[in-house]
Amino acid sequence: MGKTDLCLSLAGFLHSPIISADSRQMYRDIPVGTAAPTPEQLKQIKHFFIGNLALDQYYSAATYEEECIGLLDTLFESHDTLLMTGGSMMYIDAICKGIDDIPTISEDIRQEIRERYERVGLDAMAAELKLLDPEYWAQVDLKNPKRIIHALEICYMSGGTYTALRKGIRKERPFRIVKIALNRDREELFSRINSRVDAMMANGLWEEAEKVYPFRHLNSLNTVGFKELFDLMDGALTPEGKPQTMEYALDKIRRNTRVYAKKQITWFKRDPEVKWFHADAHQEIMDHILGSIGQKE
């Protein structure tokens, strides 16, 4: 969508580093699959939260909130304006609104619940959640294993319910927030997504997926681009019972990326504080930001 070039330009003009709010670009060893900034771009502008985690390292939106707010406190000592960019909705909300004080899950509990999920399946885990936290069970997407597992982890770690900890109270921040979102016409957006998948393959996505294939069970790799290629490597079949091909896997990546992009748009359109711009309207975006922070170009 042209976000990277725009952010580099804005960061240079505002004399700001770039704080990433992308939950997957934090992991090392998968820069192609996560479309992380290139080494040249990282040299051009200082970035934070890029390639700072090992693939097997646990991380959450709550951890990000704690670490990022501490970083912002430090950076604001020498910067009047800071630029945050990314598409992970929960991570952005963690900074803009704050999230509930959820306990850090111990590795023992995380492993125990993960192993139980692999042994008994999603339906049994959902039934367990219904017993422990019927209120959350009634509203959660019962087809989403990540959310079911996360809720069970919190129930066991806290000794109570996830519902009781989900207060949803917005936290006050000691800084003003200007939110913008980029969009394109539907056909243009989908065409660029398709081209981006082709470019990622040309830049070594398959080789990167092969390299991390032994770690495919990790949550850091449970993401579009890798899941589809792992299925191909595993010899998965199509719904018609035929062996998957590379083109079939790439079509799935394109389709799933489009679905995720639509989810992002829907999420941000629910926020009345977000100002929308066409991704190529750089001068209009710059004028809006400068006007919002009280500067003149």
Coordinates of C-alpha atoms in Angstrom, one line a residue:
M1 CA 0.0 0.0 0.0
G2 CA 3.0 2.3 -0.1
K3 CA 3.1 2.6 3.7
T4 CA 6.8 2.0 4.1
D5 CA 7.9 4.7 1.7
L6 CA 5.5 7.2 3.2
C7 CA 6.6 6.4 6.8
L8 CA 10.3 6.8 5.9
S9 CA 9.5 10.2 4.4
L10 CA 7.4 11.3 7.4
A11 CA 10.0 10.0 9.9
G12 CA 12.7 12.0 8.1
F13 CA 10.7 15.2 8.0
L14 CA 9.6 14.9 11.7
H15 CA 13.1 13.8 12.8
S16 CA 11.5 10.8 14.4
P17 CA 12.5 7.1 14.6
I18 CA 9.9 4.6 13.5
I19 CA 8.2 2.5 16.2
S20 CA 6.8 -0.6 14.7
A21 CA 3.5 -2.0 15.9
D22 CA 3.6 -5.1 13.7
S23 CA 3.5 -8.2 15.8
R24 CA 5.2 -10.4 13.2
Q25 CA 8.0 -8.1 12.1
M26 CA 9.4 -8.4 15.7
Y27 CA 10.6 -11.9 15.0
R28 CA 14.0 -12.5 13.5
D29 CA 14.7 -14.9 10.7
I30 CA 11.5 -14.2 8.7
P31 CA 12.0 -10.7 7.2
V32 CA 10.6 -11.8 3.7
G33 CA 7.5 -13.4 5.0
T34 CA 6.7 -10.4 7.3
A35 CA 7.7 -7.8 4.7
A36 CA 10.0 -6.3 7.3
P37 CA 12.0 -3.1 6.4
T38 CA 15.1 -3.9 4.4
P39 CA 18.6 -3.4 5.9
E40 CA 18.9 -0.2 3.8
Q41 CA 15.7 1.1 5.2
L42 CA 16.8 0.3 8.7
K43 CA 20.0 2.2 8.1
Q44 CA 18.1 5.2 6.7
I45 CA 15.8 5.6 9.8
K46 CA 16.2 4.2 13.3
H47 CA 13.5 1.5 13.9
F48 CA 12.3 -0.1 17.1
F49 CA 10.6 -3.5 17.6
I50 CA 12.0 -5.0 14.3
G51 CA 13.7 -8.3 14.5
N52 CA 14.1 -8.1 18.3
L53 CA 12.6 -11.5 19.1
A54 CA 13.6 -15.1 18.6
L55 CA 11.0 -17.3 16.9
D56 CA 10.3 -19.2 20.1
Q57 CA 10.0 -16.2 22.3
Y58 CA 6.7 -15.5 23.9
Y59 CA 5.3 -12.0 23.4
S60 CA 1.9 -10.4 23.8
A61 CA 0.1 -7.1 23.4
A62 CA 0.4 -6.6 27.1
T63 CA 4.2 -7.0 26.9
Y64 CA 4.3 -4.7 24.0
E65 CA 2.3 -2.0 25.9
E66 CA 4.7 -2.2 28.8
E67 CA 7.9 -2.1 26.8
C68 CA 6.7 0.5 24.2
I69 CA 5.3 3.0 26.7
G70 CA 8.6 2.8 28.5
L71 CA 10.4 3.5 25.2
L72 CA 8.1 6.4 24.4
D73 CA 8.8 8.0 27.8
T74 CA 12.5 7.9 27.0
L75 CA 12.2 9.1 23.4
F76 CA 9.9 12.0 24.2
E77 CA 12.8 13.5 26.2
S78 CA 14.5 14.2 22.9
H79 CA 11.7 14.2 20.4
D80 CA 8.6 16.4 20.1
T81 CA 6.9 14.0 17.8
L82 CA 7.1 10.2 17.3
L83 CA 5.9 8.1 14.5
M84 CA 4.3 4.7 15.0
T85 CA 3.4 2.4 12.2
G86 CA 2.0 -1.1 11.7
G87 CA -1.0 -3.2 11.1
S88 CA -1.4 -5.3 14.2
M89 CA -4.7 -3.9 15.6
M90 CA -4.3 -5.1 19.2
Y91 CA -0.8 -3.7 19.4
I92 CA -1.9 -0.3 18.2
D93 CA -4.8 -0.3 20.6
A94 CA -2.4 -1.3 23.4
I95 CA -0.6 2.0 23.0
C96 CA -3.5 4.3 22.0
K97 CA -6.0 3.0 24.5
G98 CA -4.2 0.5 26.8
I99 CA -5.3 -3.0 27.5
D100 CA -6.4 -4.8 30.6
D101 CA -3.8 -5.9 33.2
I102 CA -3.7 -9.6 32.1
P103 CA -1.2 -11.8 34.1
T104 CA 1.8 -13.1 32.2
I105 CA 1.3 -16.7 31.5
S106 CA 3.9 -19.1 32.8
E107 CA 5.6 -21.4 30.3
D108 CA 4.3 -24.5 32.2
I109 CA 0.7 -23.4 31.8
R110 CA 1.2 -22.4 28.2
Q111 CA 2.8 -25.7 27.3
E112 CA 0.2 -27.7 29.3
I113 CA -2.8 -26.1 27.5
R114 CA -1.1 -26.3 24.1
E115 CA -0.4 -30.0 24.5
R116 CA -4.0 -30.6 25.7
Y117 CA -5.4 -28.7 22.7
E118 CA -3.3 -30.9 20.4
R119 CA -4.5 -34.0 22.1
V120 CA -8.2 -33.3 22.5
G121 CA -9.0 -30.7 19.9
L122 CA -10.8 -27.4 19.7
D123 CA -14.3 -28.5 20.7
A124 CA -13.1 -30.0 23.9
M125 CA -11.1 -26.9 24.8
A126 CA -14.2 -24.7 24.1
A127 CA -16.3 -26.9 26.4
E128 CA -13.7 -26.5 29.1
L129 CA -13.8 -22.7 28.6
K130 CA -17.6 -22.9 29.0
L131 CA -17.2 -24.4 32.4
L132 CA -14.5 -22.0 33.6
D133 CA -15.8 -18.7 32.0
P134 CA -19.3 -19.2 30.6
E135 CA -19.7 -15.4 29.9
Y136 CA -16.6 -15.2 27.7
W137 CA -17.5 -18.5 26.1
A138 CA -20.9 -17.0 25.0
Q139 CA -19.2 -14.2 23.1
V140 CA -15.9 -15.6 21.8
D141 CA -15.4 -17.0 18.3
L142 CA -15.6 -20.7 19.0
K143 CA -13.7 -21.5 15.8
N144 CA -10.7 -19.4 16.8
P145 CA -8.3 -21.7 18.7
K146 CA -5.9 -18.8 19.5
R147 CA -8.6 -17.0 21.5
I148 CA -9.9 -20.1 23.2
I149 CA -6.4 -21.1 24.3
H150 CA -5.5 -17.6 25.4
A151 CA -8.7 -17.4 27.6
L152 CA -8.0 -20.8 29.2
E153 CA -4.4 -19.7 29.9
I154 CA -5.6 -16.7 31.7
C155 CA -8.2 -18.6 33.7
Y156 CA -5.6 -21.1 34.9
M157 CA -3.0 -18.4 35.6
S158 CA -5.3 -16.1 37.5
G159 CA -7.4 -18.6 39.2
G160 CA -10.5 -16.7 38.0
T161 CA -12.2 -15.8 34.8
Y162 CA -11.0 -13.9 31.8
T163 CA -14.2 -11.9 31.9
A164 CA -13.4 -10.5 35.3
L165 CA -10.1 -9.1 34.0
R166 CA -11.5 -7.6 30.8
K167 CA -12.5 -4.2 32.1
G168 CA -12.1 -2.4 28.8
I169 CA -11.3 1.0 30.5
R170 CA -9.3 3.4 28.4
K171 CA -6.1 4.5 29.9
E172 CA -5.0 8.1 29.8
R173 CA -1.8 8.8 27.9
P174 CA 0.5 11.8 28.6
F175 CA 0.8 12.5 24.8
R176 CA -1.6 13.5 22.0
I177 CA -2.3 10.9 19.4
V178 CA -3.0 11.6 15.7
K179 CA -4.3 8.6 13.8
I180 CA -4.3 8.1 10.1
A181 CA -5.1 5.1 7.9
L182 CA -4.2 4.4 4.3
N183 CA -6.5 2.8 1.8
R184 CA -6.9 2.2 -1.9
D185 CA -9.7 1.3 -4.3
R186 CA -10.6 -2.3 -3.8
E187 CA -9.3 -3.5 -7.2
E188 CA -6.1 -1.5 -6.9
L189 CA -5.6 -2.9 -3.3
F190 CA -6.1 -6.5 -4.4
S191 CA -3.9 -6.1 -7.4
R192 CA -1.1 -4.8 -5.2
I193 CA -1.5 -7.6 -2.8
N194 CA -1.2 -10.1 -5.6
S195 CA 1.9 -8.4 -6.9
R196 CA 3.3 -8.3 -3.4
V197 CA 3.0 -12.1 -3.0
D198 CA 4.8 -12.6 -6.3
A199 CA 7.6 -10.2 -5.2
M200 CA 8.0 -12.0 -1.8
M201 CA 8.4 -15.3 -3.7
A202 CA 11.0 -13.8 -5.9
N203 CA 12.8 -12.4 -2.8
G204 CA 13.1 -15.8 -1.2
L205 CA 9.9 -16.6 0.7
W206 CA 10.0 -20.3 -0.2
E207 CA 13.6 -20.6 1.0
E208 CA 12.8 -18.7 4.2
A209 CA 9.8 -21.0 4.8
E210 CA 12.0 -24.1 4.3
K211 CA 14.5 -22.7 6.8
V212 CA 12.0 -22.3 9.5
Y213 CA 9.8 -25.3 8.7
P214 CA 11.1 -27.4 11.7
F215 CA 9.6 -24.7 13.9
R216 CA 6.2 -24.5 12.2
H217 CA 4.4 -25.3 15.4
L218 CA 5.5 -22.0 17.0
N219 CA 2.9 -19.2 17.3
S220 CA 5.3 -16.8 15.6
L221 CA 4.9 -18.8 12.3
N222 CA 1.1 -19.1 12.6
T223 CA 0.7 -16.4 10.0
V224 CA -0.4 -15.9 6.4
G225 CA 2.4 -16.8 3.9
F226 CA 4.0 -19.5 6.1
K227 CA 0.9 -21.6 6.9
E228 CA 0.1 -22.1 3.3
L229 CA 3.6 -23.0 2.3
F230 CA 3.9 -25.4 5.3
D231 CA 0.8 -27.2 4.1
L232 CA 2.4 -27.6 0.7
M233 CA 5.5 -29.0 2.3
D234 CA 3.4 -31.3 4.4
G235 CA 1.8 -32.8 1.3
A236 CA -1.7 -31.4 2.2
L237 CA -4.6 -32.1 -0.2
T238 CA -7.0 -29.7 -1.8
P239 CA -10.7 -29.9 -0.9
E240 CA -11.1 -32.1 -4.0
G241 CA -8.6 -34.6 -2.7
K242 CA -5.8 -33.6 -5.1
P243 CA -2.2 -32.8 -4.0
Q244 CA -1.6 -29.1 -3.5
T245 CA 0.6 -27.3 -6.0
M246 CA 2.7 -24.2 -5.6
E247 CA 0.2 -22.1 -7.5
Y248 CA -2.6 -23.4 -5.3
A249 CA -0.6 -22.4 -2.2
L250 CA 0.1 -19.0 -3.7
D251 CA -3.5 -18.4 -4.5
K252 CA -4.3 -19.2 -0.9
I253 CA -1.8 -16.7 0.3
R254 CA -3.2 -14.0 -1.9
R255 CA -6.8 -14.8 -0.8
N256 CA -5.9 -15.0 2.9
T257 CA -3.9 -11.7 2.6
R258 CA -7.0 -10.0 1.1
V259 CA -9.2 -11.3 3.9
Y260 CA -6.7 -10.0 6.5
A261 CA -6.6 -6.6 4.7
K262 CA -10.4 -6.4 4.8
K263 CA -10.3 -7.2 8.5
Q264 CA -7.8 -4.4 9.1
I265 CA -10.0 -1.9 7.3
T266 CA -13.1 -2.9 9.2
W267 CA -11.3 -2.7 12.5
F268 CA -9.9 0.8 11.9
K269 CA -13.2 2.1 10.4
R270 CA -14.8 1.5 13.7
D271 CA -12.5 4.1 15.3
P272 CA -13.9 7.6 14.8
E273 CA -10.5 9.1 15.6
V274 CA -8.9 7.7 12.5
K275 CA -8.6 10.0 9.4
W276 CA -8.5 8.1 6.1
F277 CA -6.3 8.9 3.1
H278 CA -5.5 7.4 -0.2
A279 CA -2.1 5.8 0.1
D280 CA -0.6 8.1 -2.6
A281 CA -1.9 11.3 -1.1
H282 CA 1.4 12.1 0.6
Q283 CA 1.1 15.9 0.6
E284 CA -2.4 15.8 2.0
I285 CA -1.3 13.4 4.7
M286 CA 1.7 15.6 5.6
D287 CA -0.5 18.7 5.8
H288 CA -3.0 16.9 8.1
I289 CA -0.3 15.7 10.4
L290 CA 1.5 19.1 10.6
G291 CA -1.8 20.8 11.2
S292 CA -2.7 18.3 14.0
I293 CA 0.6 18.8 15.8
G294 CA 0.7 22.5 15.3
Q295 CA 3.6 22.8 13.0
K296 CA 4.0 24.5 9.7
E297 CA 5.9 22.9 6.8

